[in-house]
Coordinates of C-alpha atoms in Angstrom, one line a residue:
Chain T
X1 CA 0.0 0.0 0.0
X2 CA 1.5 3.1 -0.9
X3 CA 1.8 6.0 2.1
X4 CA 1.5 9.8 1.8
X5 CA 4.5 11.6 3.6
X6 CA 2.9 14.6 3.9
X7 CA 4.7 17.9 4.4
X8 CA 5.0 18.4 8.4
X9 CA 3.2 21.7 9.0
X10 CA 5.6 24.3 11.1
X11 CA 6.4 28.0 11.8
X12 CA 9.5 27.5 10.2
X13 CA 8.3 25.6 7.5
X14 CA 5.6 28.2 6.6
X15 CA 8.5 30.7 6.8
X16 CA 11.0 29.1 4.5
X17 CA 7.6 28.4 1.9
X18 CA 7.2 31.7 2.3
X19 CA 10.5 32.7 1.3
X20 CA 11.1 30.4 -1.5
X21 CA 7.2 30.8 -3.3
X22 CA 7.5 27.2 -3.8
X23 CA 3.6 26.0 -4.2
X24 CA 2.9 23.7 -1.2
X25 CA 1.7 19.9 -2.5
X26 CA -1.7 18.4 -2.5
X27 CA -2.8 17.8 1.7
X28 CA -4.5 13.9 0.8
X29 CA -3.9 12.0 -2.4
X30 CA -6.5 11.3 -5.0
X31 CA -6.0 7.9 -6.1
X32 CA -8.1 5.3 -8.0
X33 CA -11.2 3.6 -6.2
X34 CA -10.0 -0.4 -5.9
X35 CA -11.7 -3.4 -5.6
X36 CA -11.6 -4.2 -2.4
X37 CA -11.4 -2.8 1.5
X38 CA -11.0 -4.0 4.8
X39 CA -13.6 -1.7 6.1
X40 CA -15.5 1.0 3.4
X41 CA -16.8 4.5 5.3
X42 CA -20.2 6.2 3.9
X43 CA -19.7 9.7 3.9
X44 CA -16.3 12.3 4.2
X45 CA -17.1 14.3 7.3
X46 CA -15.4 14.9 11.0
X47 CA -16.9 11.3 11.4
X48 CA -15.9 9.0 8.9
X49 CA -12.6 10.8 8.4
X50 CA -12.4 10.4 12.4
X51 CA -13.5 6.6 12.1
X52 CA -10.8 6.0 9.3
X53 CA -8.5 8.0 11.1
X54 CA -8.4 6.3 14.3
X55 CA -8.9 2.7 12.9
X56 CA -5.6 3.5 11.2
X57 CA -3.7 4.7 14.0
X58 CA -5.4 2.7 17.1
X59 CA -5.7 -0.7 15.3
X60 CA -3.8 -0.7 12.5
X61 CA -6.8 -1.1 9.9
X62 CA -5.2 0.9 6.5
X63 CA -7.2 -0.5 3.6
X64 CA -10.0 2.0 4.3
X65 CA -11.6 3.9 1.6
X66 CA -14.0 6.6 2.9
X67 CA -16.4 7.3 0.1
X68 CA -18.3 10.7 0.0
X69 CA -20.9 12.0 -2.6
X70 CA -19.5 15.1 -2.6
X71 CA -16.8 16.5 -1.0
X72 CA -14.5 16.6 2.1
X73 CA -16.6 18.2 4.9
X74 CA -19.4 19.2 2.4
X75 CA -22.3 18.4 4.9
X76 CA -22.6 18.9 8.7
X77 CA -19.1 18.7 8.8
X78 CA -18.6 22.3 8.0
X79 CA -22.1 23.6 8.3
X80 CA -22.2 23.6 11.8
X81 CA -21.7 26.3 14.0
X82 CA -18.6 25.2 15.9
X83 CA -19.8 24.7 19.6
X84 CA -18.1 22.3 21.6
X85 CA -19.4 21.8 25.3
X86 CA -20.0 18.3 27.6
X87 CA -22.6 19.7 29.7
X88 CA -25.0 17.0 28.6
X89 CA -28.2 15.8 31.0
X90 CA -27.4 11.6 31.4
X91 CA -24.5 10.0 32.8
X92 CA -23.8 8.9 29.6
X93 CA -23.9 11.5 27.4
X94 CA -21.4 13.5 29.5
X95 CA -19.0 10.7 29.6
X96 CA -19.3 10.3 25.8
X97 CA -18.9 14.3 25.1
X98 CA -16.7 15.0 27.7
X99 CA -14.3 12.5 26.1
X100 CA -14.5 14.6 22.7
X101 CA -13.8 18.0 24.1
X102 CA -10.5 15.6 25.8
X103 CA -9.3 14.5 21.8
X104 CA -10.2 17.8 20.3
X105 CA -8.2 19.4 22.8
X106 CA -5.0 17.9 22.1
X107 CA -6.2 17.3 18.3
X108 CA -4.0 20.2 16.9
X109 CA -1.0 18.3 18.0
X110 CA -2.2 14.8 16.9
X111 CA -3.0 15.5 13.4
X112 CA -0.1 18.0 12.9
X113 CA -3.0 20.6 11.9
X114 CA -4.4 24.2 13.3
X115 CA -7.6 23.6 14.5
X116 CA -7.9 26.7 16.5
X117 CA -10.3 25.6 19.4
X118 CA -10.3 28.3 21.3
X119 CA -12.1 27.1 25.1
X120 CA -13.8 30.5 26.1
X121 CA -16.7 29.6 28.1
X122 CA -20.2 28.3 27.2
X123 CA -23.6 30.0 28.7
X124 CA -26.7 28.6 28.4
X125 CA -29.5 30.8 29.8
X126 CA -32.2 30.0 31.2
X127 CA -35.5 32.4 30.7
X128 CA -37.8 30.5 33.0
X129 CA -38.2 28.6 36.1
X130 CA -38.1 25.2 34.0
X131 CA -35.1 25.9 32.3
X132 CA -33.3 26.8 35.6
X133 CA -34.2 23.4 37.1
X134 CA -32.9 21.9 34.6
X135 CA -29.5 23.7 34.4
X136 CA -29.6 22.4 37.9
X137 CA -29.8 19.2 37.4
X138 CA -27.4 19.8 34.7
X139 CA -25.0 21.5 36.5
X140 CA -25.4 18.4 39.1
X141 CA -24.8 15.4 36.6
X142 CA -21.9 17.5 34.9
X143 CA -20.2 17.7 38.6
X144 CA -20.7 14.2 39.4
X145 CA -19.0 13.6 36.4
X146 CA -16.1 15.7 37.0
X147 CA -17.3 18.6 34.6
X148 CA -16.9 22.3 35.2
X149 CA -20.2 23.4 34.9
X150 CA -21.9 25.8 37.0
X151 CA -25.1 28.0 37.1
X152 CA -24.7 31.7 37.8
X153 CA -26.5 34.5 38.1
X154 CA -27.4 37.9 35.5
X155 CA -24.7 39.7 37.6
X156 CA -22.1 37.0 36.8
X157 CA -23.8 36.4 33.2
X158 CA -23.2 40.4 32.5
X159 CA -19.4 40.2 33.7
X160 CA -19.1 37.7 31.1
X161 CA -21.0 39.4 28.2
X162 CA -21.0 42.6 29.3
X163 CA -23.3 43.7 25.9
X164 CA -25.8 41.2 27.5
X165 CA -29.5 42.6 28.0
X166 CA -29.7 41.1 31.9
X167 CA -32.7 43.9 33.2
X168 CA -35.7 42.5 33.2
X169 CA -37.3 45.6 30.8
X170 CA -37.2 42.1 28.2
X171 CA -40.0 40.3 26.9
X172 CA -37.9 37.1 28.9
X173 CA -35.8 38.3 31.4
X174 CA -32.3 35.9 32.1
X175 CA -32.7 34.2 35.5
X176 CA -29.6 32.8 35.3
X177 CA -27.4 30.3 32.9
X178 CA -25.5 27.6 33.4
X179 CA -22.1 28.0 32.5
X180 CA -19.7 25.6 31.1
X181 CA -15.6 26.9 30.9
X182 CA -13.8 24.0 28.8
X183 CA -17.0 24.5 26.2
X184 CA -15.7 26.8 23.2
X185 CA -15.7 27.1 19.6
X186 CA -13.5 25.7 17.3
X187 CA -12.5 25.8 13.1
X188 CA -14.7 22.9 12.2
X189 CA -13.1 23.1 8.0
X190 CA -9.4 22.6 9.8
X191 CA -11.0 19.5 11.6
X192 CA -12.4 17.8 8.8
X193 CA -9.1 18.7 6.6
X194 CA -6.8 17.9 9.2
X195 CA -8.6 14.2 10.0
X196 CA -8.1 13.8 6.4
X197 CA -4.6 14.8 6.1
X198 CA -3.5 12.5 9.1
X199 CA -5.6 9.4 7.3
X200 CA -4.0 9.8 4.2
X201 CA -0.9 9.8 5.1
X202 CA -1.7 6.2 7.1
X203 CA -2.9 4.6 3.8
X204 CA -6.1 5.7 4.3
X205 CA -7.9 6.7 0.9
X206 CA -10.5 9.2 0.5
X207 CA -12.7 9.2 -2.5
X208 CA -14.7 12.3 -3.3
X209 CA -17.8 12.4 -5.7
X210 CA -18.0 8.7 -5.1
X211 CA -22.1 8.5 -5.1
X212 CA -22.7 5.0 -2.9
X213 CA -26.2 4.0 -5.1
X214 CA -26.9 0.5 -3.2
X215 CA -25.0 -1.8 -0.7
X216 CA -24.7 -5.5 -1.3
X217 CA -25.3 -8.2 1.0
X218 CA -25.7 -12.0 1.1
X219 CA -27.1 -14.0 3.7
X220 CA -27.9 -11.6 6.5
X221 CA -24.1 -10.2 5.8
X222 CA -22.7 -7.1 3.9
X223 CA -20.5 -7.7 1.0
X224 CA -19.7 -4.4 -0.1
X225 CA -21.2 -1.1 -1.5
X226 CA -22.5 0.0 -5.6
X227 CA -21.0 3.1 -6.4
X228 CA -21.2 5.3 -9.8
X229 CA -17.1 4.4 -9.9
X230 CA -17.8 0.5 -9.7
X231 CA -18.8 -2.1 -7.3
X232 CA -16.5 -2.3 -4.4
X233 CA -16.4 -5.3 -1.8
X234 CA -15.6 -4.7 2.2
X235 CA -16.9 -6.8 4.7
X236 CA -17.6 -4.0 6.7
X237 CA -19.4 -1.0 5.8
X238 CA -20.2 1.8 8.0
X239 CA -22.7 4.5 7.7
X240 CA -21.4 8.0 8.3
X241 CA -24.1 9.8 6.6
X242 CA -26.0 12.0 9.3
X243 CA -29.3 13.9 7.2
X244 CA -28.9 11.0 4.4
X245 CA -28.8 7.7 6.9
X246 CA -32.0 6.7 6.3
X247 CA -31.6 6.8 2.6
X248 CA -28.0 4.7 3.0
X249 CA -29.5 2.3 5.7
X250 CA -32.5 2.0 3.2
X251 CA -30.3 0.3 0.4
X252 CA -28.9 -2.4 3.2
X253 CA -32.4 -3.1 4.1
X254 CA -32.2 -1.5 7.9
X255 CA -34.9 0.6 9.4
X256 CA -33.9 3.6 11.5
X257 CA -35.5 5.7 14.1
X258 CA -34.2 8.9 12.3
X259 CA -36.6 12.2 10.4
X260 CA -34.1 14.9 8.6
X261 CA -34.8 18.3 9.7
X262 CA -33.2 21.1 8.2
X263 CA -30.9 23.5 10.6
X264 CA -30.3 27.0 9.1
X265 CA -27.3 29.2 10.3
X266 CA -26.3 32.6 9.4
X267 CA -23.1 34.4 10.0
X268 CA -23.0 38.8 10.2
X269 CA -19.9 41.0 9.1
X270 CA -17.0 40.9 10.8
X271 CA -16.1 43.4 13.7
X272 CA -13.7 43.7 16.5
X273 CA -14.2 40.9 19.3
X274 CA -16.4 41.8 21.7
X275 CA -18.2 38.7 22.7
X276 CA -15.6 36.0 24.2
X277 CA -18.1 33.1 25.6
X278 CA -20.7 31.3 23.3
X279 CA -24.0 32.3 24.5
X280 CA -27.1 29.8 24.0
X281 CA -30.8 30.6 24.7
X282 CA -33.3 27.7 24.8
X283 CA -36.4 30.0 24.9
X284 CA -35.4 32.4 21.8
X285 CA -34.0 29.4 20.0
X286 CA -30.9 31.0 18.8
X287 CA -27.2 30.3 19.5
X288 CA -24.2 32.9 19.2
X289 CA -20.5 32.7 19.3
X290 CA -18.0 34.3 17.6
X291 CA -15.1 33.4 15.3
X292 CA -11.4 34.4 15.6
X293 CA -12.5 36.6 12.4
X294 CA -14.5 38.5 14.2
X295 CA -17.9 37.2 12.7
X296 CA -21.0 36.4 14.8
X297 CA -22.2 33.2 14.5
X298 CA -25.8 32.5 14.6
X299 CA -27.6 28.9 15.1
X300 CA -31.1 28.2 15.9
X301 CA -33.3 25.0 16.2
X302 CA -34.5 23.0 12.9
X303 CA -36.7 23.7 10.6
X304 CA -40.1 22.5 12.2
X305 CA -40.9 19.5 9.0
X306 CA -38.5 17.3 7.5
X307 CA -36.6 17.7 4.6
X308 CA -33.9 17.3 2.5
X309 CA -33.6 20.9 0.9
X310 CA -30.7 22.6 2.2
X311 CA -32.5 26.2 0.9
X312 CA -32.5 29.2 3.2
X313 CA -35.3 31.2 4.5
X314 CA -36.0 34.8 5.2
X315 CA -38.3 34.3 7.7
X316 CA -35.3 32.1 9.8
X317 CA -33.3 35.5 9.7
X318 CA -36.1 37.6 10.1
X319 CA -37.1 35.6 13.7
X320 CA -33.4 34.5 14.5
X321 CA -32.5 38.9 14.5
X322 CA -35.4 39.3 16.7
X323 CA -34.2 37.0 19.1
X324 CA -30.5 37.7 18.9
X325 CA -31.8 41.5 19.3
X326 CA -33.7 41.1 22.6
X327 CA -30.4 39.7 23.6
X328 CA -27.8 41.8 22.7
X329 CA -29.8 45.3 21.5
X330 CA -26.4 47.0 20.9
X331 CA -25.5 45.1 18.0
X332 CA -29.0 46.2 15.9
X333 CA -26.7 47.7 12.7
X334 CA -24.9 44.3 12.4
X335 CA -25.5 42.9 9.0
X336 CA -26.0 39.4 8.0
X337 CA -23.0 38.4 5.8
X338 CA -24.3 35.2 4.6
X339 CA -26.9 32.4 5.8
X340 CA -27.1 28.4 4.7
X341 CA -28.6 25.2 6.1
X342 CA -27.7 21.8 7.0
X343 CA -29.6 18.4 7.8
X344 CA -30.1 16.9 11.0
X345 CA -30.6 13.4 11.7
X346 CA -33.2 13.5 14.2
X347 CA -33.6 10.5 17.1
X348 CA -36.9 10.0 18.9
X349 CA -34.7 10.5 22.4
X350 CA -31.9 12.9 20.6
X351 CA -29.3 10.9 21.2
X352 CA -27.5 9.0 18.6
X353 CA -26.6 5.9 17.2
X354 CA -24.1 4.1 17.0
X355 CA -23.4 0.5 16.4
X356 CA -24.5 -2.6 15.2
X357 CA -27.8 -3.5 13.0
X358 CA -29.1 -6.4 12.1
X359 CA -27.1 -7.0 8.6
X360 CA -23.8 -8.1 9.6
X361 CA -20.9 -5.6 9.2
X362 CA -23.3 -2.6 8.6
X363 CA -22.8 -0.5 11.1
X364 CA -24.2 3.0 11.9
X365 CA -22.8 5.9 13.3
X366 CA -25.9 8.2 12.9
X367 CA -28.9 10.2 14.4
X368 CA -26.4 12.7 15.1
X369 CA -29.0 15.5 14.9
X370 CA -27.7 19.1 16.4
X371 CA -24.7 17.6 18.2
X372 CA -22.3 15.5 15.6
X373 CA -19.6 17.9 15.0
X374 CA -18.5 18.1 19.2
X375 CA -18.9 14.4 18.9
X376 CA -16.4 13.8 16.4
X377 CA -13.5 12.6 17.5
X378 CA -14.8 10.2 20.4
X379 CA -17.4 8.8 18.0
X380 CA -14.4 8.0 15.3
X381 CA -12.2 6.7 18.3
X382 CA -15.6 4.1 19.5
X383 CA -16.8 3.2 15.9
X384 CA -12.9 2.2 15.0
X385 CA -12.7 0.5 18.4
X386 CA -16.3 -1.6 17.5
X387 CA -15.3 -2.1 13.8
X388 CA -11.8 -3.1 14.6
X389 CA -13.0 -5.7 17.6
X390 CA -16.0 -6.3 16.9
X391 CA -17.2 -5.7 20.2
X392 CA -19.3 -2.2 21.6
X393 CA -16.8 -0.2 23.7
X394 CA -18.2 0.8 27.4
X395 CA -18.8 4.5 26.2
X396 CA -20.9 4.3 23.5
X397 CA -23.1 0.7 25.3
X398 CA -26.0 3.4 25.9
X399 CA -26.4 4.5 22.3
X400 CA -27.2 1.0 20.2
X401 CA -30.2 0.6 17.8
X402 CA -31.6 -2.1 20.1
X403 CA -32.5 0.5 22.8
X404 CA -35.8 1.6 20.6
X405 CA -36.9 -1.7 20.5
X406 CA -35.7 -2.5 24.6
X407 CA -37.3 0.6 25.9
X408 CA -33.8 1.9 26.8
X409 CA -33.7 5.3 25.5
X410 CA -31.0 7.9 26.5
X411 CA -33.1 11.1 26.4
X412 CA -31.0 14.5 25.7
X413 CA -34.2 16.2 25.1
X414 CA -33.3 18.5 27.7
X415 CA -29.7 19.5 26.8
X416 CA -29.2 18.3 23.0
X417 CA -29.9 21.4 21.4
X418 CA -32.5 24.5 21.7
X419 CA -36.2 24.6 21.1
X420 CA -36.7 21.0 21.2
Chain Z
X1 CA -41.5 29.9 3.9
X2 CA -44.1 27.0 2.5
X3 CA -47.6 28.0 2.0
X4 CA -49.7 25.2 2.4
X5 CA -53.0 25.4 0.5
X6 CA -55.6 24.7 3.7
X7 CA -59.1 23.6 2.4
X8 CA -60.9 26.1 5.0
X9 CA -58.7 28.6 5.1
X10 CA -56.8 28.9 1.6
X11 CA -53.0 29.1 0.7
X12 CA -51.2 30.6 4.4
X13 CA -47.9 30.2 5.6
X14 CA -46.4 27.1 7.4
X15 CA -45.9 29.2 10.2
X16 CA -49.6 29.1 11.2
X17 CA -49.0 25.2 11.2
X18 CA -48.0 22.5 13.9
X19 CA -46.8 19.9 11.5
X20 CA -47.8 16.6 12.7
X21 CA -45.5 14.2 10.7
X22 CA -45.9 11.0 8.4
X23 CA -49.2 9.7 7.7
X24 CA -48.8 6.3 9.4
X25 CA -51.5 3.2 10.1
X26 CA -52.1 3.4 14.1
X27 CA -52.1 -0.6 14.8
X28 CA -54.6 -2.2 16.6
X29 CA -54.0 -1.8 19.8
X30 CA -55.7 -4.9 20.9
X31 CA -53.8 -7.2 18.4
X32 CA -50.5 -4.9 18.2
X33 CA -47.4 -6.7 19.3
X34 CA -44.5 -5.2 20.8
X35 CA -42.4 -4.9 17.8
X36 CA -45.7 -3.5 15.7
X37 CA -45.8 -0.5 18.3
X38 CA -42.2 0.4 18.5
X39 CA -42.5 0.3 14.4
X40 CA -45.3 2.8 15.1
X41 CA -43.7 5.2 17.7
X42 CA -40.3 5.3 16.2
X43 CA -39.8 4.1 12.6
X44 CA -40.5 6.6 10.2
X45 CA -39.4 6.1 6.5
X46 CA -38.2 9.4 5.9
X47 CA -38.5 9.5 2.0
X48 CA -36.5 11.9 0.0
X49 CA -39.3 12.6 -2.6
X50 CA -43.0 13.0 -2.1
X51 CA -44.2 12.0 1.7
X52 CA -48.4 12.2 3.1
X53 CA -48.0 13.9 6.0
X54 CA -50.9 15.6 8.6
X55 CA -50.5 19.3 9.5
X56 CA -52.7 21.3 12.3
X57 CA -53.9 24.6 11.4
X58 CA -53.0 26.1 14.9
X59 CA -53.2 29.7 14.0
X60 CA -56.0 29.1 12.0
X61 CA -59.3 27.0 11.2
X62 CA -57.8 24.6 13.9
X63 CA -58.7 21.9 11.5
X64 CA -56.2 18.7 11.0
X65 CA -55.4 18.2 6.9
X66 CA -53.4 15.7 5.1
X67 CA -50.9 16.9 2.3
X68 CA -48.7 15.6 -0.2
X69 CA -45.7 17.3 -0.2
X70 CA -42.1 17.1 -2.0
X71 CA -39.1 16.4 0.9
X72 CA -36.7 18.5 -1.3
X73 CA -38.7 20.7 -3.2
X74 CA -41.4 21.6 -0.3
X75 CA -43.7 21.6 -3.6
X76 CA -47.6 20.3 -2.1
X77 CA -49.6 19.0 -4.7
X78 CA -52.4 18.3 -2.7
X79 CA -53.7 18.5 0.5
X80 CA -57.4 17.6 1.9
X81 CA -59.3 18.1 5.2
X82 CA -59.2 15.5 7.8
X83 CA -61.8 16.1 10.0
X84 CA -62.2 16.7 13.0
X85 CA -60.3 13.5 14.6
X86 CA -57.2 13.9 12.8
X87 CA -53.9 13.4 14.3
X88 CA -52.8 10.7 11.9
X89 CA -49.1 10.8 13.1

């Protein structure tokens, strides 16, 4: 198998390229589709590039193709807004998420590639007495855990964000939030390019505008995967395709739990930085942060039908200004740069899954919904650790497809996104 | 923004909606096994193409309708009252 020796990304390096002009080469290789895999991955975002990734370096599994429609990072990969934060509701979840904010800490240095994640603090405020219960309980579960995660007050919230609304002239006055240090923001693009990167040069191979159109199987067992560049066998396939994974598990004959909702996210003009934490508001439905560019980000909760049209709305930037307005009034001449959407793989208990189904070697990694992108890394680490083993690792136990049909669930309902 | 043509009420916006979801068979809940319910609660088959769905005018006639709408286009070409019972989902 032929390896990529990439270029090994420095200060001094970029300084010498920069003296010298020389161009710098291509980041992953773009080599023929083959025949055959040890394990084939459905879709080239943080997780499938994560998956390959760590099923090359952990176990030693290199004859992986990762197969994507489109392109790297194309989907929810890098139409997210960036948040990552472990201040989940169950046991469980914290565990899982906590253990992603740990990788994508140290991921800069891992995959030899900025990623920027810049930990400034995560608020989420509560509006009501309901939401400050459960910020409570929140708080408690993260603490138990061994989470920093606190709830505070409108004085505390206004030392943070001091262009914070906290009187109570609003329409919903901020009780408090709970507030979460180690959450931050991070360059989700450099994520998805740098998994890449680091699985290419491991023999990994990624194949873009490679359209899987059915998956094969034969006797209860896959066999491999139809694509528009040839048939391909693996005996292990795994679906990576968050808003699509019904259609994917469709062609392998598995039923999922999962409706696509559309997400739609805008982003204003950049200005100087002025807002450090990443403020979230269950009630008004929105979600800020903002970039190292200076840009505000702005999130909000899906679209309220599914779909699969990624087409943006005026009445999303209409409500979302109103909402990010009776927050922060100061920032009314702010214009909106740019707005998009992405699909969400929706869960009945908004948690996802990952694991086994009931065609052998098809696994899913899927109902990701409004949380995939923080969940990255420690999904790619557990789905390498199940493909490569064959066994379901501790941390993701919670999150099989059997618990709809066990009456297990793991309901986030409560902290997975906003306006749920 | 959809607008969804109501039968009462005329084309209005989607906003004035609670969308109720995928038209699906409600099994009998004196025959219904286990496996038939959690089919019913959870599985959904999420079509990329043209879906029957039920919608509740909330903000309007307060009537429940049935439409046929496109999952990638949001085209409806068709919708029809329900009744009164309605919640199909």
């Amino acid at each position: 198998m032929s390896r990529n020796k990439p270029v090994k990304y420095s200060a001094l390096g970029l300084f010498k390229r920069g003296l010298s002009g020389k161009e710098w080469p291509r980041v992953w290789r773009d080599v023929e589709l083959k025949k055959t895999y040890d394990v084939v991955i459905i879709g080239a975002g943080v997780h499938g590039l994560s998956t390959a990734y760590y099923l090359a370096k952990n176990h030693g599994v290199k004859n992986v193709a990762v197969v994507d429609r489109a392109y790297v990072g194309g989907g929810g990969s890098g139409r997210n807004t960036a948040i990552l934060r472990s201040n989940y509701l169950t046991p469980e979840g914290v565990r899982f998420y906590d253990r992603s904010v740990d990788l994508y800490r140290h991921l800069a240095a891992d995959l030899n590639f900025n990623v920027m994640f810049a930990p400034r603090g995560h608020l989420t405020l509560a509006h009501n007495d309901g939401a400050l219960r459960t910020m409570r309980w929140r708080a408690e579960v993260n603490k138990v855990q061994g989470i920093d995660s606190e709830v505070i007050g409108p004085e505390e919230i206004k030392k943070l964000v001091p262009y914070m609304d906290v009187s109570d002239e609003t329409r919903y006055p901020i009780l408090g939030a709970l507030y979460h240090p180690p959450g931050g923001i991070i360059r989700h693009d450099a994520v998805n390019w740098g998994y890449a990167r680091a699985a290419d040069a491991m023999g990994v191979e990624i194949h873009q505008k490679t359209e899987v159109l059915g998956i094969n199987t034969a006797g209860g067992k896959v066999t491999g995967v139809r694509t528009n560049r040839g048939d391909v066998s693996a005996p292990i396939v795994i679906n990576c395709t968050a808003g699509w994974a019904t259609l994917i598990a469709d062609m392998a004959g598995v039923k999922l739990p999962i409706i696509t909702h559309p997400l739609q996210a805008a982003v204003t003009e950049p200005v100087q930085m002025f807002l450090s934490s990443v403020v979230v508001s269950g009630s008004l439905h929105v979600y800020v942060s903002q970039t190292d560019r200076g840009e505000l980000v702005f999130g909000a909760s899906t679209d309220p039908y599914a779909a699969y049209s990624m087409r943006s709305s005026l009445e999303f930037t209409e409500e979302l200004a109103g909402h990010v307005l009776e927050l922060m009034p100061s920032i009314s001449k702010m214009r909106v740069l740019r707005q998009w959407s992405g699909l969400c793989d929706i869960t009945p208990d908004f948690s996802p899954i990952m694991g086994f189904t009931e065609v052998e070697g098809f696994l899913v990694d899927v109902g990701w919904g409004t949380y995939g992108f923080k969940a990255g890394p420690a999904s790619g680490e557990a789905m390498a650790q199940l493909a490569a083993t064959n066994k379901t690792p501790e941390i993701i136990s919670a999150f099989d497809l059997a618990r709809f049909e066990e009456g297990r669930l793991a309901s986030e309902r409560g902290a997975a996104a906003v306006g749920h | 923004m959809i607008l969804i043509p109501c039968p009462n009420c005329g084309p209005r916006n989607s906003s004035e909606f609670t969308y109720e979801g995928e038209n699906k068979e409600r099994p009998n809940a004196a025959t219904a096994t286990k496996a038939q319910w959690r089919n019913y609660l959870y599985l959904k088959n999420n079509p990329l193409g043209w879906t029957t769905e039920t919608w509740y005018h909330s903000s309007g006639c307060k009537k429940f309708l049935v439409a046929e709408r496109h999952t990638m286009t949001n085209e409806i070409r068709s919708t029809k009252a329900l009744g009164h019972q309605g919640g199909a989902s």
